[in-house]
Coordinates of N, CA, C and O in Angstrom, one line a residue:
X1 N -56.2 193.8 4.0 CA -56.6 193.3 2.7 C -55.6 192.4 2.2 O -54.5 192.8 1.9
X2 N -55.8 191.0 2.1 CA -54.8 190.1 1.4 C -55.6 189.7 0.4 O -56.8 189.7 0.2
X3 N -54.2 189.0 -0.6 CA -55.3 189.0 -2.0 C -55.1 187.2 -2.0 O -55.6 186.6 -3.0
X4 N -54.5 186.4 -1.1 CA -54.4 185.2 -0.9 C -55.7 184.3 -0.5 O -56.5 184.8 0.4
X5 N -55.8 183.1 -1.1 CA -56.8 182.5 -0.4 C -56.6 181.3 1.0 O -55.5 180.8 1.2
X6 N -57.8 181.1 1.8 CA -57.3 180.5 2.7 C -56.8 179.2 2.5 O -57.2 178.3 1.8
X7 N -55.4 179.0 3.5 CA -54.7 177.8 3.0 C -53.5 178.0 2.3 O -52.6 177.2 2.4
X8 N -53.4 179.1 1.3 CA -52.4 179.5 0.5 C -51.0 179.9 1.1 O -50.9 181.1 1.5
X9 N -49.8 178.8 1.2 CA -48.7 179.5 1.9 C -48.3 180.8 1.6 O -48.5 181.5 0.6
X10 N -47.5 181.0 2.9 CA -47.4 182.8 2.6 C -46.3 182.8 2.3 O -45.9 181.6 2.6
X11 N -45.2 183.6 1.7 CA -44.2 183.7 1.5 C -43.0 183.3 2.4 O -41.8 183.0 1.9
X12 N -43.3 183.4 3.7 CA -42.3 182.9 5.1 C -42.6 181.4 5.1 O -41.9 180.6 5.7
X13 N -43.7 181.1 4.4 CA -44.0 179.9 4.6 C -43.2 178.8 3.6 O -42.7 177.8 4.0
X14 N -43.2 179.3 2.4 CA -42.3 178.7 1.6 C -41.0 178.9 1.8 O -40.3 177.9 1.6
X15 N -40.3 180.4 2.2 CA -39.3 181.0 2.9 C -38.5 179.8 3.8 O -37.5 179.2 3.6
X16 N -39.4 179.6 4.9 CA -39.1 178.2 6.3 C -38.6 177.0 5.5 O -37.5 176.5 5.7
X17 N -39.7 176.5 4.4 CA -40.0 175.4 3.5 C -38.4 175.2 3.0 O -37.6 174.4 3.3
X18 N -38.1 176.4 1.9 CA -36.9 176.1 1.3 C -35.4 176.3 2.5 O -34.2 176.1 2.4
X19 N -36.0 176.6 3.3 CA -34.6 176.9 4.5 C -33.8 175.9 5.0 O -32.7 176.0 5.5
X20 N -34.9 174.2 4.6 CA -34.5 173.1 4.9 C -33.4 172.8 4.2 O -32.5 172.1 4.6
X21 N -33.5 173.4 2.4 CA -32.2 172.9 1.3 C -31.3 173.7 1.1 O -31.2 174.8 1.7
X22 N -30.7 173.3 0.4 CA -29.3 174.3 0.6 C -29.7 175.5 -0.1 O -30.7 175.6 -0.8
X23 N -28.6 176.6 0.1 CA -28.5 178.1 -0.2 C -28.8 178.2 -1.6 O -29.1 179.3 -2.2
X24 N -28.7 177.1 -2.1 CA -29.0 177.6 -4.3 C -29.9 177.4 -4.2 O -30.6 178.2 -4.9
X25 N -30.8 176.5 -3.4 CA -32.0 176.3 -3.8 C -33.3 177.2 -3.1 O -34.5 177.5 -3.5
X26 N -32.7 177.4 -2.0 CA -33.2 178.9 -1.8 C -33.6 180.2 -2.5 O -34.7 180.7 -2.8
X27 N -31.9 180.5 -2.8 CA -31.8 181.8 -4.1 C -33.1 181.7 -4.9 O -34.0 182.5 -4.9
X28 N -33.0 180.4 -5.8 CA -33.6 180.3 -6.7 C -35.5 180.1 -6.5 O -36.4 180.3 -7.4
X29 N -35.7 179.8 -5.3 CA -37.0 179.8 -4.7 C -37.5 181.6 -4.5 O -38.7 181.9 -4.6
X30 N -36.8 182.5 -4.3 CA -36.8 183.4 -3.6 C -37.0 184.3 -5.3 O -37.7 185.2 -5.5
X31 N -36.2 183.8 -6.2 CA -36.0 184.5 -7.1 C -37.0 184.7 -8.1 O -37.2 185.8 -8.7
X32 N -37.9 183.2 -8.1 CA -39.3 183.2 -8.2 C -40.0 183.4 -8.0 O -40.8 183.4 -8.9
X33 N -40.3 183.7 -6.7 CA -41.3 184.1 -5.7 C -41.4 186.0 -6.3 O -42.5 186.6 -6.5
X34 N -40.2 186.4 -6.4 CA -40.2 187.8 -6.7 C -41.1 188.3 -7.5 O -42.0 189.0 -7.0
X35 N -41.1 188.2 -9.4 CA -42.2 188.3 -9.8 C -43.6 188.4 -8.9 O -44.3 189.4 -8.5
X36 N -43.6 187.5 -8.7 CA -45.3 187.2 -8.2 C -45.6 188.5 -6.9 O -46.7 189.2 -6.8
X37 N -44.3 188.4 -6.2 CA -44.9 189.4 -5.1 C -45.1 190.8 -5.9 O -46.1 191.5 -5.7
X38 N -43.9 191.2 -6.7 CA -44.5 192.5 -7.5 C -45.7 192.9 -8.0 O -46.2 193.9 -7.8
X39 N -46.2 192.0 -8.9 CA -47.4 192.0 -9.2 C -48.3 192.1 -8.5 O -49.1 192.9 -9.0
X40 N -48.6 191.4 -7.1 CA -49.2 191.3 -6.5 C -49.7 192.9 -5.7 O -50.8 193.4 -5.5
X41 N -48.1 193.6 -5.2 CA -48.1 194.4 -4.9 C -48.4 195.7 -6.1 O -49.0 196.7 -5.9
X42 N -47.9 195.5 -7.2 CA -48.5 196.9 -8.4 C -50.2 196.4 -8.3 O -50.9 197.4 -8.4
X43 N -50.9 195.1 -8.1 CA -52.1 194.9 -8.1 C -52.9 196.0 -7.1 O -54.0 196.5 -7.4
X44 N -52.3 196.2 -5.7 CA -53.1 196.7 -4.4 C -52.6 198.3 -4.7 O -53.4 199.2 -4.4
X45 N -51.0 198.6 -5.6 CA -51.0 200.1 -5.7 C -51.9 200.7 -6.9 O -51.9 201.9 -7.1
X46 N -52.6 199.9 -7.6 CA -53.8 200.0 -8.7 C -54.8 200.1 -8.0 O -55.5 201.1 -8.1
X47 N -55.2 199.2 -7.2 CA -57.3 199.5 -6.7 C -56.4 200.6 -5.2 O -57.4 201.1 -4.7
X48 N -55.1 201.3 -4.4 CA -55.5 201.9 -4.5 C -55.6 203.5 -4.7 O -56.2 204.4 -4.0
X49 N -54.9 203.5 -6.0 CA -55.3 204.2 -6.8 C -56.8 204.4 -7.2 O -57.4 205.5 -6.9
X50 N -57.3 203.5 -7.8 CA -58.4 203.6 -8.2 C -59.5 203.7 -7.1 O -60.6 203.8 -7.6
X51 N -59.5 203.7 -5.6 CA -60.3 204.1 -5.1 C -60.3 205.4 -4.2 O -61.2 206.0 -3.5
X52 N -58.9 205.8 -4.5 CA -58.5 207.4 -4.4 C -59.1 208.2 -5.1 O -59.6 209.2 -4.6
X53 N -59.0 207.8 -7.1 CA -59.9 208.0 -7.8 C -61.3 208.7 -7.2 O -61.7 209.8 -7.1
X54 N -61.7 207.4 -7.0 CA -63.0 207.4 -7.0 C -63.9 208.5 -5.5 O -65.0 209.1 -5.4
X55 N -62.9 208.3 -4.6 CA -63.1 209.4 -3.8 C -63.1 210.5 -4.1 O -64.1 211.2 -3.8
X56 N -62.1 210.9 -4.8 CA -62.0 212.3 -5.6 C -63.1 212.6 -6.2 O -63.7 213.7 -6.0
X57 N -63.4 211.7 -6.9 CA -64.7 212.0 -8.2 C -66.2 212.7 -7.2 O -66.8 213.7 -7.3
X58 N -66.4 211.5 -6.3 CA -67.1 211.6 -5.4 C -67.7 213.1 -5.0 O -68.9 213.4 -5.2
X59 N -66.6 213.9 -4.2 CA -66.4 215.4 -3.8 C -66.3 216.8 -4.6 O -66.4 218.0 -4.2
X60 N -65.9 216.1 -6.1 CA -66.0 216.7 -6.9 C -67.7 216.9 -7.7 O -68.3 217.7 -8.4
X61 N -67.9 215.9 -7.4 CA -69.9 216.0 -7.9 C -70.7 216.4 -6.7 O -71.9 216.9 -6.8
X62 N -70.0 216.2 -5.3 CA -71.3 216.4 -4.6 C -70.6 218.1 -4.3 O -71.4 218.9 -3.8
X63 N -69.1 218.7 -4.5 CA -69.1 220.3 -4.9 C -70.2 220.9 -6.1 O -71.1 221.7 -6.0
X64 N -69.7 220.1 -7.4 CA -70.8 220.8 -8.4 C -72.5 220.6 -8.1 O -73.2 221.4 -8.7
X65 N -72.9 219.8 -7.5 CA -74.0 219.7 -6.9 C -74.5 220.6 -6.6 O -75.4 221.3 -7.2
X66 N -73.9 220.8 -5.1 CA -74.2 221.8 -4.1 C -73.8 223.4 -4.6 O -74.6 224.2 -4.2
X67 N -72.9 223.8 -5.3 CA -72.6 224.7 -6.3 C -73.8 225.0 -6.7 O -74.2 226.1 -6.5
X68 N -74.9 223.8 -7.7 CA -75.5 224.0 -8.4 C -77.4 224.6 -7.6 O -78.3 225.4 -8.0
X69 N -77.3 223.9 -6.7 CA -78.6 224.4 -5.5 C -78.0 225.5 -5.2 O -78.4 226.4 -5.9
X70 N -77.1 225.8 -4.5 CA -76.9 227.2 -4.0 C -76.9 228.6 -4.8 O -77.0 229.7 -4.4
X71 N -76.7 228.2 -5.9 CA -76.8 229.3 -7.4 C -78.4 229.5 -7.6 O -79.1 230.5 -7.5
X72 N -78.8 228.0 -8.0 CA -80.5 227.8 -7.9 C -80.8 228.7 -6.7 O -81.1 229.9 -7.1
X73 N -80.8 228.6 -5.4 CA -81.5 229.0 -4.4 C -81.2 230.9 -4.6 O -82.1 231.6 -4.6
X74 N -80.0 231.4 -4.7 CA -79.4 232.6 -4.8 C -80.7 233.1 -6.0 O -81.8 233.7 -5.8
X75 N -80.3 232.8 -6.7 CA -81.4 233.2 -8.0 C -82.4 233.8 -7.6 O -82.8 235.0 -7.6
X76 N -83.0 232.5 -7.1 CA -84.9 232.6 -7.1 C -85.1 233.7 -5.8 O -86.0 234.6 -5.8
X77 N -84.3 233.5 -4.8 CA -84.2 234.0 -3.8 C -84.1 235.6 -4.6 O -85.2 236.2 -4.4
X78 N -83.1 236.3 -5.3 CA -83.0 237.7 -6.1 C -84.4 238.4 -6.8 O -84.8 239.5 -7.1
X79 N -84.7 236.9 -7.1 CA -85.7 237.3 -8.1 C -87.3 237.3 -7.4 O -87.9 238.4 -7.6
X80 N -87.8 236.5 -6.8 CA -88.4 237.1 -5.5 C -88.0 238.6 -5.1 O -88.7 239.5 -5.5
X81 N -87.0 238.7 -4.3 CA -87.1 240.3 -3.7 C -87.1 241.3 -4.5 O -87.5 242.4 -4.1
X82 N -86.6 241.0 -6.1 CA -87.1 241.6 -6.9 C -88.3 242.1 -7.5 O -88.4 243.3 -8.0
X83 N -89.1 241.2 -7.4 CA -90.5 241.5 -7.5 C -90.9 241.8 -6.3 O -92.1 242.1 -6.4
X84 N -90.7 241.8 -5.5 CA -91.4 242.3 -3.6 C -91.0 244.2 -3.8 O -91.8 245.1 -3.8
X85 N -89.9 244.1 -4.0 CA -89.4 245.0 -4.0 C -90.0 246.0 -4.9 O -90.8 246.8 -4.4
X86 N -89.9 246.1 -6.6 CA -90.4 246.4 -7.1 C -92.4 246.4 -7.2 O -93.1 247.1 -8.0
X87 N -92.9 245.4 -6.3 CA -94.0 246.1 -5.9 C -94.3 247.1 -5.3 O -95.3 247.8 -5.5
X88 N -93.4 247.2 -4.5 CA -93.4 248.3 -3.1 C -93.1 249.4 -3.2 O -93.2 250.3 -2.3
X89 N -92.4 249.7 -5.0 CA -91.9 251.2 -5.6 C -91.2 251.6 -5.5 O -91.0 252.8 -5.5
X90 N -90.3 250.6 -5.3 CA -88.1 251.0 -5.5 C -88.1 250.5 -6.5 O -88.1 249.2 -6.5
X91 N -88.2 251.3 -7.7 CA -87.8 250.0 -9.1 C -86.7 250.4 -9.2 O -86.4 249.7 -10.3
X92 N -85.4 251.1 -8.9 CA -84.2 251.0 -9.1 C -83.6 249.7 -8.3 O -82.8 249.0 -9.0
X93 N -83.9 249.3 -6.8 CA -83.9 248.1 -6.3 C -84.2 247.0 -6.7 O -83.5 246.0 -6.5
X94 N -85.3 246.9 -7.4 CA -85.5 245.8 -7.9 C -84.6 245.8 -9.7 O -84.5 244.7 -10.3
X95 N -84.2 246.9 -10.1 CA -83.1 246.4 -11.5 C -82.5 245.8 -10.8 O -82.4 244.5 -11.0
X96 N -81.7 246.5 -9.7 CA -80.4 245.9 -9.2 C -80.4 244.3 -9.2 O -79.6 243.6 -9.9
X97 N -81.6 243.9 -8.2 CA -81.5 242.5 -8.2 C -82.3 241.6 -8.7 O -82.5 240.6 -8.2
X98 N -83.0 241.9 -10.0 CA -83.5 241.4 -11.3 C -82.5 241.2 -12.3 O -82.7 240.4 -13.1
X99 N -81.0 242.2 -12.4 CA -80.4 242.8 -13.5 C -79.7 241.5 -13.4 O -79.9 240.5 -12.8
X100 N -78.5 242.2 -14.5 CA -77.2 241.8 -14.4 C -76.2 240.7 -13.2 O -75.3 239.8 -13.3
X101 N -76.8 241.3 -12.1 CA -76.1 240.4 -11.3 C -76.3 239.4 -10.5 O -75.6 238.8 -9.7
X102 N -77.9 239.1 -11.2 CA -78.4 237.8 -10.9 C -77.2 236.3 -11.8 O -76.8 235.2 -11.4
X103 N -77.1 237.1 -13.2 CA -76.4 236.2 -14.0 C -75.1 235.8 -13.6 O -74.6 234.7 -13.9
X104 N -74.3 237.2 -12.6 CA -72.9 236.9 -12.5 C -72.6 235.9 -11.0 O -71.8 235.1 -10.6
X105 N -73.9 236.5 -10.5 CA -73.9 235.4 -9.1 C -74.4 234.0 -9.6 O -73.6 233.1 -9.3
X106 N -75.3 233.6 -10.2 CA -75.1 232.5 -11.3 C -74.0 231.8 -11.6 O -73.8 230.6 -11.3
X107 N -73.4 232.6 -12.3 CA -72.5 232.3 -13.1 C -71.0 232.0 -11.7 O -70.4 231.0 -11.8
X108 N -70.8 232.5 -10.9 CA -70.3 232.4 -9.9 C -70.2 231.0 -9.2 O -69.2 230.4 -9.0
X109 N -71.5 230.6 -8.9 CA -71.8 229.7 -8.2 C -71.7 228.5 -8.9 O -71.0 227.6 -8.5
X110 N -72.3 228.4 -9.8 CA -72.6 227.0 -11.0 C -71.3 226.8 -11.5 O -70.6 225.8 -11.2
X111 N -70.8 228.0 -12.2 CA -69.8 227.9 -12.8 C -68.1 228.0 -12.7 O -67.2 227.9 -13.5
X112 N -68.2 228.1 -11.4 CA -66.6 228.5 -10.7 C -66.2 229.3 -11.0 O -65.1 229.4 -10.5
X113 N -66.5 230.3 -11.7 CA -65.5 231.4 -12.7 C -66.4 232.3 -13.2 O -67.4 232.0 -13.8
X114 N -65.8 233.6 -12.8 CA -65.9 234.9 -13.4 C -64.6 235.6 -14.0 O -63.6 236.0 -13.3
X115 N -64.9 235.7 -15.4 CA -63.4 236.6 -15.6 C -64.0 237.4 -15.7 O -65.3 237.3 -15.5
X116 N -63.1 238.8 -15.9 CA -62.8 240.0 -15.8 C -64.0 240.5 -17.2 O -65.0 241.2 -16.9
X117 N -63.7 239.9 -18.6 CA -64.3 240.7 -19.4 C -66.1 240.2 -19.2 O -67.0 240.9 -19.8
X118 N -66.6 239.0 -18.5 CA -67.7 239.2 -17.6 C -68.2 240.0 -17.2 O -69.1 240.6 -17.7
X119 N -67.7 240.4 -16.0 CA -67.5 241.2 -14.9 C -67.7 242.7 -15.3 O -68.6 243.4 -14.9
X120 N -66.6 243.0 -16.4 CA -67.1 244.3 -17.1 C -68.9 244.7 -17.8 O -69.6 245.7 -17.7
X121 N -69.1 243.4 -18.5 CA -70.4 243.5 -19.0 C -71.1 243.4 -17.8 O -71.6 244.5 -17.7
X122 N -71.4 242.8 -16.8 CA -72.6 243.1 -16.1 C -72.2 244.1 -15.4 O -73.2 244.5 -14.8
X123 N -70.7 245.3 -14.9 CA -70.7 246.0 -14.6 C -72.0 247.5 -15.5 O -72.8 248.3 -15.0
X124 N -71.7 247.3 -16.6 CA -72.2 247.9 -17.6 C -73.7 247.8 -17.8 O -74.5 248.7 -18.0
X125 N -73.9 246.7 -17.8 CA -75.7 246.3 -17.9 C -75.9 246.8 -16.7 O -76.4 247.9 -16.9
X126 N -75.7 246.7 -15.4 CA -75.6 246.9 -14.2 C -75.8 248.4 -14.1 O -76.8 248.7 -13.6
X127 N -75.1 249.2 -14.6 CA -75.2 250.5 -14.6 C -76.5 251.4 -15.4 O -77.0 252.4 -14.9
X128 N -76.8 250.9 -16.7 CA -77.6 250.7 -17.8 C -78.9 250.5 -17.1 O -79.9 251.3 -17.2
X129 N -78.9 249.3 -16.2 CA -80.7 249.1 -15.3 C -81.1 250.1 -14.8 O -82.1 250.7 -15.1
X130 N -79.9 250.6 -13.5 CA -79.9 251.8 -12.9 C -80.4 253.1 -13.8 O -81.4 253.8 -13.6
X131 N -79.7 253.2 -14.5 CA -79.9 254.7 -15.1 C -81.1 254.5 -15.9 O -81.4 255.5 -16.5
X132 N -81.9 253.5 -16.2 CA -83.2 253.2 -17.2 C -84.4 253.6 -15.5 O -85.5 254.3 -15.6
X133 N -83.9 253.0 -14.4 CA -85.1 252.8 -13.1 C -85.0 254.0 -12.9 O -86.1 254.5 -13.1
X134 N -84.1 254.8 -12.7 CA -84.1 256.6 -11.8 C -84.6 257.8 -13.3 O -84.0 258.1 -14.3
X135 N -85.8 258.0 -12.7 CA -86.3 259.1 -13.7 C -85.3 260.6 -13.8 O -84.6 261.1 -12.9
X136 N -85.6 261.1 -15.1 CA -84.9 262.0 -15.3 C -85.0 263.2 -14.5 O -85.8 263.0 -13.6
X137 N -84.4 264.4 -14.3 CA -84.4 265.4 -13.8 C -85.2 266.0 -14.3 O -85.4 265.5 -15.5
X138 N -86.0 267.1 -14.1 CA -87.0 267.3 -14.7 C -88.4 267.1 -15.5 O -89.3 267.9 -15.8
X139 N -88.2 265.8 -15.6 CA -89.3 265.5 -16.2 C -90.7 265.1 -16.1 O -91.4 264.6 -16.9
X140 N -91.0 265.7 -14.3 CA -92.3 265.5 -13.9 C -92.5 267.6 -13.9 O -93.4 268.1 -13.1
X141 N -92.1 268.1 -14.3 CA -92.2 269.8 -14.2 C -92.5 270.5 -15.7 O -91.6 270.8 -16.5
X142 N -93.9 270.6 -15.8 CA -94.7 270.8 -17.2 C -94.3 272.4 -17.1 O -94.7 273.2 -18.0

C-alpha cells in the first residue's frame, strides 16, 4: 500500500537529488521531508487501526448473531419436546423443559451472562414446576 502517486519522487529520490549539494543543503532537505513522512506514516497507522476496528466489529456481530439463532433454535427445540412430552404423560418432564430453564438457556445464549441471583430464581421456579407436575401422596385414595 503506498499512498504516493505515479511519478511522485520517493524520498531516496530526492535523498540522491540533494546528495549532489553540499551537506547544509541536504540537512535542510531531509529536515523537511520529515514532517511529511510522519504524517504520512500516522496516516497508514490510522486506516490501520481502523480496519482492525472494523474486523473486530465484524466477529463481534456475526458472535451475537449466531448466539442469537442458537438460543432461538435451543428454545423452540425445548418447547417442542415439551409439548411431545407432555402429550405422552410425563408432565413433570415437560415442566422441566417448558419451565424456568428454557429462560436461563435463553438468557445464556443471547445474552452472555447468568449471574448467580438469576440462577437462584429459576433454581426456585424450577423446583416450584416440579413440585406443581408430581401429584400428591395420597390423593388418588378415597
Amino acid at each position: 500500500m503506498t499512498d504516493r502517486t505515479p511519478g511522485e519522487p520517493t524520498g531516496l529520490d530526492i535523498a540522491l537529488q540533494w546528495a549532489e549539494l553540499p551537506p547544509e543543503h541536504l540537512k535542510a532537505a531531509l529536515q523537511a521531508l520529515e514532517p511529511e513522512l510522519a504524517r504520512r506514516h500516522e496516516m497508514r497507522m490510522l486506516q490501520a487501526r481502523l480496519e482492525a476496528q472494523g474486523a473486530e466489529d465484524r466477529r463481534s456481530h456475526l458472535l451475537y448473531l449466531s448466539g442469537l439463532v442458537g438460543g432461538f433454535l435451543i428454545v423452540v427445540a425445548m418447547l417442542t419436546a415439551s409439548v411431545i412430552v407432555g402429550i405422552n404423560g410425563l408432565p413433570w418432564l415437560s415442566a422441566m423443559l417448558a419451565g424456568p430453564s428454557v429462560l436461563s438457556l435463553a438468557g445464556l445464549f443471547v445474552l452472555r451472562r447468568v449471574d448467580s441471583g438469576t440462577a437462584r430464581q429459576v433454581a426456585r421456579a424450577h423446583d416450584a414446576a416440579l413440585g406443581a407436575a408430581q401429584p400428591t401422596p395420597g390423593a388418588g385414595v378415597v
